[in-house]
CSV table of C-alpha atoms in Angstrom, one decimal:
chain,number,residue,atom,x,y,z
L,1,LEU,CA,-16.8,-116.7,-61.3
L,2,LEU,CA,-19.1,-113.9,-61.8
L,3,VAL,CA,-22.5,-114.2,-61.7
L,4,SER,CA,-24.5,-112.1,-64.5
L,5,VAL,CA,-27.4,-110.7,-62.2
L,6,GLN,CA,-30.2,-110.3,-64.6
L,7,VAL,CA,-32.2,-107.4,-63.6
L,8,HIS,CA,-36.1,-106.1,-65.3
L,9,GLY,CA,-36.9,-103.2,-65.6
L,10,GLN,CA,-40.9,-102.3,-66.3
L,11,GLY,CA,-41.8,-99.7,-68.6
L,12,GLY,CA,-45.0,-98.2,-69.1
L,13,VAL,CA,-45.2,-97.0,-65.5
L,14,LYS,CA,-46.2,-93.8,-64.6
L,15,PHE,CA,-44.7,-92.1,-61.5
L,16,GLN,CA,-46.7,-89.5,-59.7
L,17,ASN,CA,-46.4,-87.5,-56.4
L,18,TRP,CA,-48.5,-88.0,-53.5
L,19,ALA,CA,-50.2,-84.7,-54.2
L,20,LYS,CA,-50.6,-85.9,-58.1
L,21,THR,CA,-49.4,-82.6,-58.6
L,22,TYR,CA,-45.9,-83.9,-60.5
L,23,GLY,CA,-45.6,-86.8,-62.3
L,24,SER,CA,-42.9,-88.3,-64.7
L,25,SER,CA,-43.1,-91.6,-67.8
L,26,PRO,CA,-39.7,-93.2,-66.6
L,27,GLU,CA,-38.7,-95.3,-69.6
L,28,LEU,CA,-38.0,-98.4,-67.1
L,29,TYR,CA,-39.0,-98.6,-63.4
L,30,PHE,CA,-36.9,-101.4,-61.3
L,31,GLN,CA,-37.7,-102.5,-57.7
L,32,PRO,CA,-34.0,-103.4,-56.9
L,33,THR,CA,-33.2,-106.6,-54.4
L,34,SER,CA,-29.6,-106.2,-53.4
L,35,VAL,CA,-26.6,-103.9,-54.3
L,36,GLU,CA,-25.8,-106.0,-56.8
L,37,GLU,CA,-28.7,-105.5,-58.9
L,38,ILE,CA,-28.9,-102.5,-57.9
L,39,ARG,CA,-25.2,-102.0,-60.1
L,40,GLU,CA,-26.3,-103.5,-62.7
L,41,ILE,CA,-29.2,-100.6,-63.3
L,42,LEU,CA,-26.1,-98.0,-63.0
L,43,ASP,CA,-24.1,-100.2,-65.7
L,44,MET,CA,-27.0,-100.5,-68.1
L,45,ALA,CA,-28.0,-96.8,-67.6
L,46,ARG,CA,-24.4,-96.0,-68.1
L,47,GLN,CA,-24.2,-98.1,-71.6
L,48,ARG,CA,-27.7,-96.5,-72.8
L,49,ASP,CA,-26.7,-93.1,-71.3
L,50,LYS,CA,-29.3,-93.1,-69.3
L,51,ARG,CA,-29.7,-91.1,-65.9
L,52,VAL,CA,-31.1,-92.8,-62.9
L,53,LYS,CA,-33.1,-91.6,-60.5
L,54,VAL,CA,-33.8,-93.0,-57.3
L,55,VAL,CA,-37.4,-92.7,-55.9
L,56,GLY,CA,-39.3,-93.9,-51.8
L,57,GLY,CA,-42.4,-92.7,-50.9
L,58,GLY,CA,-43.1,-90.0,-53.9
L,59,HIS,CA,-44.0,-87.9,-50.9
L,60,SER,CA,-42.2,-84.7,-52.2
L,61,PRO,CA,-44.8,-81.8,-53.2
L,62,SER,CA,-42.0,-81.1,-56.0
L,63,ASP,CA,-40.5,-82.9,-59.2
L,64,ILE,CA,-37.3,-83.7,-57.1
L,65,ALA,CA,-37.7,-87.2,-57.8
L,66,CYS,CA,-38.9,-87.4,-61.4
L,67,THR,CA,-37.3,-88.8,-64.4
L,68,ASP,CA,-37.9,-89.7,-67.7
L,69,ASP,CA,-35.0,-92.1,-67.7
L,70,PHE,CA,-34.1,-94.7,-65.2
L,71,MET,CA,-36.2,-95.2,-62.2
L,72,ILE,CA,-35.1,-96.8,-59.0
L,73,GLN,CA,-37.8,-97.3,-56.2
L,74,MET,CA,-36.2,-98.8,-53.0
L,75,GLY,CA,-39.1,-100.2,-51.6
L,76,LYS,CA,-37.8,-104.0,-51.0
L,77,MET,CA,-34.6,-103.0,-49.7
L,78,ASN,CA,-36.2,-102.5,-46.0
L,79,ARG,CA,-34.8,-104.1,-43.5
L,80,VAL,CA,-33.8,-103.6,-39.6
L,81,LEU,CA,-29.8,-104.1,-40.1
L,82,LYS,CA,-29.3,-103.8,-36.8
L,83,VAL,CA,-30.4,-102.8,-33.2
L,84,ASP,CA,-27.8,-101.5,-30.8
L,85,LYS,CA,-29.5,-101.1,-27.5
L,86,GLU,CA,-26.5,-99.5,-25.6
L,87,LYS,CA,-26.0,-96.5,-28.0
L,88,GLN,CA,-29.6,-96.2,-28.7
L,89,GLN,CA,-28.9,-97.0,-32.7
L,90,VAL,CA,-30.5,-98.7,-35.4
L,91,MET,CA,-28.9,-99.2,-38.7
L,92,VAL,CA,-31.8,-99.3,-41.9
L,93,GLU,CA,-31.7,-100.0,-45.3
L,94,GLY,CA,-32.4,-96.8,-47.6
L,95,GLY,CA,-36.0,-97.8,-48.7
L,96,ILE,CA,-37.3,-99.1,-45.1
L,97,PHE,CA,-40.4,-97.0,-44.5
L,98,LEU,CA,-40.7,-94.5,-41.1
L,99,SER,CA,-44.3,-96.2,-40.5
L,100,ASP,CA,-42.1,-99.6,-40.4
L,101,LEU,CA,-39.2,-98.4,-38.5
L,102,ASN,CA,-41.6,-97.0,-35.9
L,103,VAL,CA,-43.5,-99.8,-35.1
L,104,GLU,CA,-39.7,-101.9,-34.9
L,105,LEU,CA,-38.2,-99.9,-32.8
L,106,ASN,CA,-41.2,-99.9,-30.7
L,107,LYS,CA,-40.6,-103.3,-29.7
L,108,HIS,CA,-37.1,-102.5,-29.0
L,109,GLY,CA,-38.1,-100.0,-26.6
L,110,LEU,CA,-36.3,-96.9,-29.1
L,111,ALA,CA,-37.9,-94.2,-30.6
L,112,LEU,CA,-36.9,-91.4,-33.3
L,113,ALA,CA,-36.8,-88.3,-31.1
L,114,ASN,CA,-38.6,-86.4,-33.8
L,115,LEU,CA,-40.7,-87.8,-36.7
L,116,GLY,CA,-42.6,-85.4,-39.9
L,117,ALA,CA,-46.0,-85.0,-40.0
L,118,VAL,CA,-46.0,-88.3,-42.5
L,119,SER,CA,-44.1,-91.8,-42.3
L,120,GLU,CA,-45.7,-93.4,-45.7
L,121,VAL,CA,-41.4,-92.0,-46.7
L,122,ALA,CA,-38.3,-93.9,-47.0
L,123,ALA,CA,-35.4,-93.2,-44.8
L,124,ALA,CA,-33.2,-92.6,-47.5
L,125,GLY,CA,-35.5,-90.2,-48.7
L,126,VAL,CA,-36.8,-88.5,-45.4
L,127,ILE,CA,-32.7,-87.2,-45.3
L,128,GLY,CA,-32.3,-86.4,-48.4
L,129,THR,CA,-34.8,-83.4,-48.6
L,130,GLY,CA,-34.5,-82.4,-45.3
L,131,THR,CA,-37.8,-83.5,-43.5
L,132,HIS,CA,-38.1,-81.3,-40.4
L,133,ASN,CA,-40.7,-81.6,-37.6
L,134,THR,CA,-41.0,-78.4,-34.6
L,135,GLY,CA,-39.5,-78.3,-31.5
L,136,ILE,CA,-36.4,-75.8,-30.8
L,137,LYS,CA,-34.7,-78.0,-29.2
L,138,HIS,CA,-34.7,-80.5,-32.1
L,139,GLY,CA,-32.9,-80.5,-35.3
L,140,ILE,CA,-34.3,-81.5,-38.9
L,141,LEU,CA,-34.6,-85.1,-39.2
L,142,PRO,CA,-31.3,-85.6,-40.7
L,143,THR,CA,-29.8,-84.6,-37.7
L,144,GLN,CA,-30.5,-87.8,-36.2
L,145,VAL,CA,-28.4,-89.9,-38.7
L,146,VAL,CA,-25.5,-90.8,-36.8
L,147,ALA,CA,-23.6,-92.8,-40.2
L,148,LEU,CA,-24.6,-94.0,-43.6
L,149,THR,CA,-23.3,-95.8,-46.8
L,150,LEU,CA,-23.6,-94.9,-50.0
L,151,LEU,CA,-23.4,-96.5,-53.2
L,152,THR,CA,-21.4,-94.2,-56.0
L,153,ALA,CA,-21.7,-93.6,-59.8
L,154,SER,CA,-18.7,-95.7,-59.9
L,155,GLY,CA,-20.5,-98.9,-57.6
L,156,GLU,CA,-17.7,-97.8,-54.9
L,157,ILE,CA,-19.5,-98.1,-51.2
L,158,LEU,CA,-18.6,-95.2,-49.1
L,159,GLU,CA,-19.0,-95.4,-45.5
L,160,CYS,CA,-20.0,-92.4,-43.8
L,161,SER,CA,-20.0,-90.8,-40.2
L,162,GLU,CA,-18.6,-88.0,-38.6
L,163,SER,CA,-15.3,-89.7,-38.7
L,164,ILE,CA,-15.2,-91.1,-41.8
L,165,ASN,CA,-15.2,-89.7,-45.0
L,166,ALA,CA,-16.7,-86.3,-42.6
L,167,ASP,CA,-16.9,-84.3,-45.3
L,168,ILE,CA,-19.4,-86.6,-47.8
L,169,PHE,CA,-21.1,-87.2,-44.3
L,170,GLN,CA,-22.0,-83.2,-44.2
L,171,ALA,CA,-22.9,-83.2,-48.1
L,172,ALA,CA,-24.7,-87.0,-47.5
L,173,ARG,CA,-27.0,-86.4,-44.4
L,174,LEU,CA,-29.1,-83.9,-47.2
L,175,HIS,CA,-27.9,-85.5,-50.2
L,176,LEU,CA,-31.0,-84.3,-52.5
L,177,GLY,CA,-30.5,-87.8,-54.1
L,178,CYS,CA,-27.4,-86.5,-56.0
L,179,LEU,CA,-24.4,-88.1,-55.3
L,180,GLY,CA,-25.2,-91.6,-55.4
L,181,ILE,CA,-27.4,-93.8,-53.8
L,182,VAL,CA,-28.3,-94.1,-49.8
L,183,LEU,CA,-28.2,-97.9,-49.1
L,184,THR,CA,-28.1,-98.0,-45.3
L,185,VAL,CA,-28.8,-95.0,-42.7
L,186,THR,CA,-27.9,-95.3,-39.0
L,187,PHE,CA,-30.4,-93.4,-37.0
L,188,GLN,CA,-29.7,-92.2,-32.8
L,189,CYS,CA,-32.9,-93.1,-31.4
L,190,VAL,CA,-34.1,-92.3,-27.9
L,191,PRO,CA,-36.1,-94.4,-25.6
L,192,GLN,CA,-39.6,-95.0,-26.2
L,193,PHE,CA,-42.0,-92.3,-24.9
L,194,HIS,CA,-45.6,-91.1,-25.1
L,195,LEU,CA,-46.3,-87.5,-25.9
L,196,HIS,CA,-49.3,-85.2,-24.4
L,197,GLU,CA,-50.9,-82.9,-27.1
L,198,VAL,CA,-53.0,-80.1,-26.2
L,199,ALA,CA,-54.3,-77.9,-28.7
L,200,PHE,CA,-55.7,-74.3,-27.8
L,201,PRO,CA,-57.3,-71.3,-29.4
L,202,SER,CA,-55.2,-68.2,-29.4
L,203,THR,CA,-54.8,-65.4,-31.0
L,204,LEU,CA,-51.7,-63.7,-33.6
L,205,THR,CA,-50.9,-61.3,-31.6
L,206,GLU,CA,-50.6,-62.7,-28.8
L,207,VAL,CA,-48.7,-66.0,-30.1
L,208,LEU,CA,-46.0,-63.5,-31.5
L,209,ASP,CA,-45.7,-61.2,-28.8
L,210,HIS,CA,-45.0,-64.1,-26.7
L,211,LEU,CA,-43.1,-66.5,-28.7
L,212,GLU,CA,-40.2,-67.2,-26.2
L,213,ASP,CA,-43.0,-68.4,-23.6
L,214,HIS,CA,-44.3,-70.1,-26.1
L,215,LEU,CA,-40.9,-71.7,-27.4
L,216,LYS,CA,-39.8,-72.4,-23.2
L,217,ARG,CA,-43.1,-73.8,-22.5
L,218,SER,CA,-43.6,-77.3,-25.0
L,219,GLN,CA,-40.6,-79.0,-26.5
L,220,TYR,CA,-42.2,-79.7,-29.4
L,221,PHE,CA,-44.3,-76.3,-29.9
L,222,ARG,CA,-46.0,-75.1,-33.4
L,223,PHE,CA,-49.0,-73.2,-34.3
L,224,LEU,CA,-52.0,-73.0,-36.8
L,225,TRP,CA,-52.4,-69.5,-38.2
L,226,PHE,CA,-55.6,-68.9,-40.1
L,227,PRO,CA,-55.1,-66.0,-43.1
L,228,HIS,CA,-57.7,-63.7,-43.3
L,229,SER,CA,-58.3,-63.3,-39.3
L,230,GLU,CA,-56.4,-63.6,-36.4
L,231,ASN,CA,-57.2,-66.8,-35.0
L,232,VAL,CA,-54.5,-69.3,-34.2
L,233,SER,CA,-54.5,-72.7,-32.9
L,234,VAL,CA,-51.6,-73.4,-30.7
L,235,ILE,CA,-50.3,-76.8,-30.5
L,236,TYR,CA,-47.9,-78.3,-27.2
L,237,GLN,CA,-46.5,-81.9,-27.4
L,238,ASP,CA,-44.5,-83.0,-24.9
L,239,PRO,CA,-43.4,-86.4,-23.2
L,240,THR,CA,-45.6,-87.8,-20.3
L,241,ASN,CA,-46.0,-90.6,-18.4
L,242,LYS,CA,-49.9,-90.5,-18.0
L,243,PRO,CA,-52.0,-93.3,-20.1
L,244,PRO,CA,-53.2,-93.0,-23.6
L,245,SER,CA,-56.7,-91.2,-24.0
L,246,SER,CA,-58.0,-88.9,-26.7
L,247,SER,CA,-60.7,-86.1,-26.8
L,248,ALA,CA,-60.5,-86.1,-30.5
L,249,ASN,CA,-63.5,-86.9,-32.3
L,250,TRP,CA,-62.3,-88.9,-35.3
L,251,LEU,CA,-65.9,-89.0,-37.6
L,252,TRP,CA,-66.4,-85.6,-36.7
L,253,ASP,CA,-62.8,-84.7,-38.0
L,254,TYR,CA,-63.2,-86.3,-41.0
L,255,ALA,CA,-66.5,-86.1,-42.3
L,256,VAL,CA,-66.5,-81.8,-41.4
L,257,GLY,CA,-62.3,-81.6,-41.5
L,258,TYR,CA,-62.2,-83.5,-44.8
L,259,TYR,CA,-65.6,-83.8,-47.3
L,260,LEU,CA,-67.2,-80.7,-46.1
L,261,LEU,CA,-63.5,-78.6,-46.3
L,262,GLU,CA,-63.1,-79.6,-49.8
L,263,PHE,CA,-66.8,-79.0,-51.0
L,264,LEU,CA,-67.0,-75.7,-49.3
L,265,LEU,CA,-63.2,-74.7,-51.1
L,266,TRP,CA,-64.4,-76.1,-54.3
L,267,ILE,CA,-67.4,-73.7,-54.3
L,268,SER,CA,-64.9,-70.6,-53.3
L,269,THR,CA,-63.4,-71.2,-56.7
L,270,PHE,CA,-66.1,-69.9,-58.0
L,271,VAL,CA,-66.6,-66.6,-55.2
L,272,PRO,CA,-63.2,-66.1,-54.0
L,273,SER,CA,-64.5,-63.3,-51.1
L,274,LEU,CA,-65.5,-66.6,-49.3
L,275,VAL,CA,-62.7,-68.1,-48.3
L,276,ARG,CA,-61.9,-65.5,-45.7
L,277,TRP,CA,-65.1,-66.8,-44.1
L,278,ILE,CA,-64.3,-70.6,-44.5
L,279,ASN,CA,-61.3,-70.0,-42.3
L,280,ARG,CA,-63.0,-68.4,-40.1
L,281,PHE,CA,-66.1,-71.0,-39.9
L,282,PHE,CA,-63.6,-74.0,-39.7
L,283,PHE,CA,-62.0,-72.0,-37.0
L,284,TRP,CA,-65.0,-71.9,-34.7
L,285,LEU,CA,-65.6,-75.4,-35.6
L,286,LEU,CA,-62.7,-77.5,-35.0
L,287,PHE,CA,-60.2,-75.6,-33.4
L,288,SER,CA,-61.9,-73.0,-31.1
L,289,SER,CA,-61.9,-75.5,-28.0
L,290,ARG,CA,-59.3,-77.2,-26.7
L,291,VAL,CA,-58.0,-80.7,-27.4
L,292,GLU,CA,-55.9,-83.5,-25.7
L,293,ASN,CA,-54.1,-86.3,-26.7
L,294,ILE,CA,-51.5,-88.8,-25.6
L,295,ALA,CA,-50.2,-91.6,-27.8
L,296,ILE,CA,-47.4,-93.2,-28.2
L,297,SER,CA,-45.1,-90.7,-29.7
L,298,TYR,CA,-45.4,-91.6,-33.4
L,299,LYS,CA,-49.1,-91.6,-33.3
L,300,ILE,CA,-49.3,-87.8,-32.1
L,301,PHE,CA,-46.1,-86.8,-34.4
L,302,ASN,CA,-47.9,-88.0,-37.5
L,303,TYR,CA,-51.1,-86.4,-38.6
L,304,GLU,CA,-53.2,-86.3,-41.6
L,305,CYS,CA,-52.4,-84.4,-44.8
L,306,ARG,CA,-56.1,-84.2,-45.8
L,307,PHE,CA,-56.6,-83.9,-49.5
L,308,LYS,CA,-54.1,-83.1,-52.5
L,309,GLN,CA,-52.5,-79.8,-51.8
L,310,HIS,CA,-49.7,-77.1,-53.2
L,311,VAL,CA,-47.3,-76.7,-50.7
L,312,GLN,CA,-44.1,-73.9,-49.7
L,313,ASP,CA,-42.2,-74.2,-47.1
L,314,TRP,CA,-39.2,-71.8,-46.2
L,315,ALA,CA,-36.9,-71.3,-43.1
L,316,ILE,CA,-36.2,-68.2,-42.1
L,317,PRO,CA,-34.1,-67.1,-39.0
L,318,ILE,CA,-36.0,-67.2,-35.5
L,319,GLU,CA,-35.9,-63.7,-34.7
L,320,LYS,CA,-37.5,-63.0,-38.3
L,321,THR,CA,-40.6,-64.5,-37.2
L,322,LYS,CA,-43.0,-62.0,-36.4
L,323,GLU,CA,-41.6,-59.4,-39.1
L,324,ALA,CA,-42.8,-62.0,-41.6
L,325,LEU,CA,-45.6,-63.6,-40.6
L,326,LEU,CA,-47.1,-60.1,-40.0
L,327,GLU,CA,-45.7,-59.2,-43.0
L,328,LEU,CA,-47.8,-61.8,-44.8
L,329,LYS,CA,-50.9,-60.9,-42.8
L,330,ALA,CA,-50.7,-57.3,-44.4
L,331,ALA,CA,-50.3,-58.3,-47.4
L,332,LEU,CA,-53.1,-60.6,-47.7
L,333,GLU,CA,-55.0,-57.6,-46.2
L,334,ASN,CA,-53.9,-55.2,-48.8
L,335,ASN,CA,-55.0,-57.4,-51.7
L,336,PRO,CA,-58.7,-58.5,-51.3
L,337,LYS,CA,-58.3,-60.7,-54.4
L,338,MET,CA,-55.7,-62.9,-52.9
L,339,VAL,CA,-56.7,-65.7,-50.9
L,340,ALA,CA,-54.9,-68.0,-48.5
L,341,HIS,CA,-56.1,-71.4,-47.5
L,342,TYR,CA,-56.0,-72.6,-43.6
L,343,PRO,CA,-53.5,-73.0,-41.9
L,344,VAL,CA,-50.3,-71.3,-42.3
L,345,GLU,CA,-48.4,-73.8,-40.5
L,346,VAL,CA,-45.5,-72.6,-38.1
L,347,ARG,CA,-42.9,-74.3,-36.8
L,348,PHE,CA,-39.5,-74.2,-35.1
L,349,ALA,CA,-35.8,-76.1,-35.6
L,350,ARG,CA,-32.2,-75.9,-34.4
L,351,GLY,CA,-29.8,-74.8,-36.0
L,352,ASP,CA,-27.3,-77.3,-37.0
L,353,GLU,CA,-24.1,-78.1,-39.2
L,354,ILE,CA,-25.4,-79.8,-42.5
L,355,TRP,CA,-24.6,-78.4,-45.4
L,356,LEU,CA,-27.5,-77.9,-47.2
L,357,SER,CA,-29.7,-77.6,-44.5
L,358,PRO,CA,-32.5,-74.8,-44.6
L,359,CYS,CA,-31.2,-74.3,-40.7
L,360,PHE,CA,-27.5,-74.3,-41.3
L,361,GLN,CA,-25.9,-72.9,-38.5
L,362,ARG,CA,-29.0,-70.6,-37.2
L,363,ASP,CA,-32.0,-71.3,-35.3
L,364,SER,CA,-35.0,-71.0,-37.9
L,365,CYS,CA,-38.6,-70.8,-38.1
L,366,TYR,CA,-40.4,-73.0,-40.7
L,367,MET,CA,-43.1,-70.7,-42.4
L,368,ASN,CA,-45.9,-73.5,-44.5
L,369,ILE,CA,-48.2,-72.3,-46.5
L,370,ILE,CA,-50.8,-74.8,-48.2
L,371,MET,CA,-53.6,-74.2,-51.2
L,372,TYR,CA,-55.9,-76.8,-51.5
L,373,ARG,CA,-56.4,-78.8,-54.6
L,374,PRO,CA,-60.3,-79.2,-54.3
L,375,TYR,CA,-61.6,-82.4,-56.4
L,376,GLY,CA,-58.0,-82.1,-58.3
L,377,LYS,CA,-59.0,-78.7,-59.5
L,378,ASN,CA,-56.3,-75.9,-59.1
L,379,VAL,CA,-57.3,-72.7,-56.9
L,380,PRO,CA,-55.4,-69.9,-58.1
L,381,ARG,CA,-52.4,-68.9,-56.2
L,382,LEU,CA,-49.9,-67.1,-57.9
L,383,ASN,CA,-49.9,-63.9,-56.4
L,384,TYR,CA,-50.2,-65.7,-52.8
L,385,TRP,CA,-46.7,-67.7,-53.6
L,386,LEU,CA,-44.9,-64.9,-55.1
L,387,THR,CA,-45.7,-62.5,-52.3
L,388,TYR,CA,-44.7,-65.2,-49.8
L,389,GLU,CA,-41.5,-66.2,-51.6
L,390,GLY,CA,-40.5,-62.4,-51.8
L,391,ILE,CA,-41.3,-62.1,-47.6
L,392,MET,CA,-39.4,-65.0,-47.0
L,393,LYS,CA,-36.3,-64.2,-49.6
L,394,LYS,CA,-36.2,-60.6,-48.4
L,395,HIS,CA,-35.9,-62.1,-44.0
L,396,GLY,CA,-32.6,-64.3,-45.6
L,397,GLY,CA,-35.3,-67.7,-46.2
L,398,ARG,CA,-34.7,-71.1,-47.6
L,399,PRO,CA,-37.0,-72.6,-49.4
L,400,HIS,CA,-37.6,-76.4,-48.4
L,401,TRP,CA,-35.5,-78.8,-50.9
L,402,ALA,CA,-39.1,-80.9,-51.0
L,403,LYS,CA,-41.6,-77.9,-51.9
L,404,ALA,CA,-42.0,-76.2,-55.3
L,405,HIS,CA,-39.7,-73.0,-55.3
L,406,SER,CA,-38.6,-70.9,-57.6
L,407,CYS,CA,-34.8,-70.7,-56.8
L,408,THR,CA,-31.9,-71.3,-59.2
L,409,ARG,CA,-28.6,-71.9,-58.1
L,410,LYS,CA,-27.5,-68.3,-58.0
L,411,ASP,CA,-29.9,-68.0,-54.9
L,412,PHE,CA,-28.2,-71.2,-53.3
L,413,GLU,CA,-25.5,-69.6,-53.7
L,414,LYS,CA,-26.0,-66.5,-51.7
L,415,MET,CA,-28.3,-68.7,-49.1
L,416,TYR,CA,-25.8,-71.6,-48.6
L,417,PRO,CA,-22.4,-70.7,-47.1
L,418,ALA,CA,-21.4,-74.3,-47.9
L,419,PHE,CA,-23.2,-74.8,-51.2
L,420,PRO,CA,-19.5,-74.8,-53.0
L,421,LYS,CA,-18.5,-77.4,-50.9
L,422,PHE,CA,-21.8,-79.2,-51.6
L,423,CYS,CA,-20.8,-78.9,-55.8
L,424,SER,CA,-17.5,-80.0,-55.5
L,425,ILE,CA,-18.3,-83.0,-53.6
L,426,ARG,CA,-20.8,-83.8,-55.9
L,427,GLU,CA,-18.9,-83.3,-59.3
L,428,LYS,CA,-16.3,-85.6,-57.4
L,429,LEU,CA,-18.8,-88.5,-56.8
L,430,ASP,CA,-21.0,-88.3,-59.9
L,431,PRO,CA,-18.7,-86.6,-62.5
L,432,THR,CA,-21.3,-87.1,-65.4
L,433,GLY,CA,-24.3,-86.2,-63.8
L,434,ILE,CA,-25.7,-90.0,-64.1
L,435,PHE,CA,-28.0,-88.6,-61.1
L,436,LEU,CA,-29.1,-85.7,-62.0
L,437,ASN,CA,-32.9,-84.4,-63.3
L,438,THR,CA,-34.5,-81.3,-63.9
L,439,TYR,CA,-35.1,-80.3,-60.8
L,440,LEU,CA,-31.7,-80.8,-59.9
L,441,GLU,CA,-30.2,-78.9,-62.8
L,442,LYS,CA,-32.2,-76.0,-62.0
L,443,VAL,CA,-30.3,-76.3,-58.4
L,444,PHE,CA,-26.6,-76.8,-59.5
L,445,TYR,CA,-26.7,-75.1,-63.4
């Protein structure tokens, strides 16, 4: 006997991403608790000729998750299904937030080898957009995925790994939400570890001239450049056996690094030339002395994104790092009207074989630029944005899928050797385009 599950979608829900830079009003909003319910939603969508968009934590600073049709939020499908201590692997439901997974893994003496800055994100979403951190020995987060299951548009469940459905696996490890609904993800973990973080001041010239040394010296090396200056904060993070400790002052960081910064940036919207001084002042205030922290790995990987912001983040071949950054610096110097908030965050990642990975077949440097929105006010950024995109494109860059960019299918065909392969799998798995939205139409049409 087939029991029909009655699923109820909510109307009138307004979806907004974390930075409140993008939003949409889905006709119906669902929070399913089972595969049967998801199948029902897909059936209903088919009958009413609606599209379906799955959303996780809603952190992406772009419209990749927006839809006016049906939206599925996977937050109720968030269990840890299996922990294999021998293989050090964990199988989870696609809706689990990494913030919960980190705590669960810790109980089993395990951890993820690398994490992005934010953990209020769902496992299926993290891999779907190619979340990354830094470390030249480490790939982007999808490289930690050893298997996943996909519910396709037709309601079929596909198991995917290196050995089963291998092609779909290389596509689905960075799926953009357009191949189906990711039900489970299996991550390769490592034994739980502590990280020792050291941040110290340097100059752009020093860091770029000795990039190789820095990359060798620290496993998770990144640096922050303060535009309109030579100032750099170098950040080393490395595994340690020392007990947790901290020399950071949270109150100070918050009072100054959050509230004062927001206020000063708001004032700078009336007097743009202040920005260069704000960048220098904050470097002197918060980044000019050596700071050390030791804590469990995920607490060091995660950090505060401060307040609402626009960001872009492209990956370029690692050997182009110096040239591209110096070009960005020169562009700002030659164009006094163009302002850039701090920091420009520079991170590194190992090449991989994932079809739509910005690091596909090459070690890469990610260069993240930011414009804050003090009290929600937009600061003019178009010139800076276009200048940056121009430099990134010129050096063979590929944009971070979750962040705002102006690329179209023509660009992606040039950037990604495996793009046609991805497209043919997408068309096979979702012939009617039920999982598409405006963002994805620009990518595929």
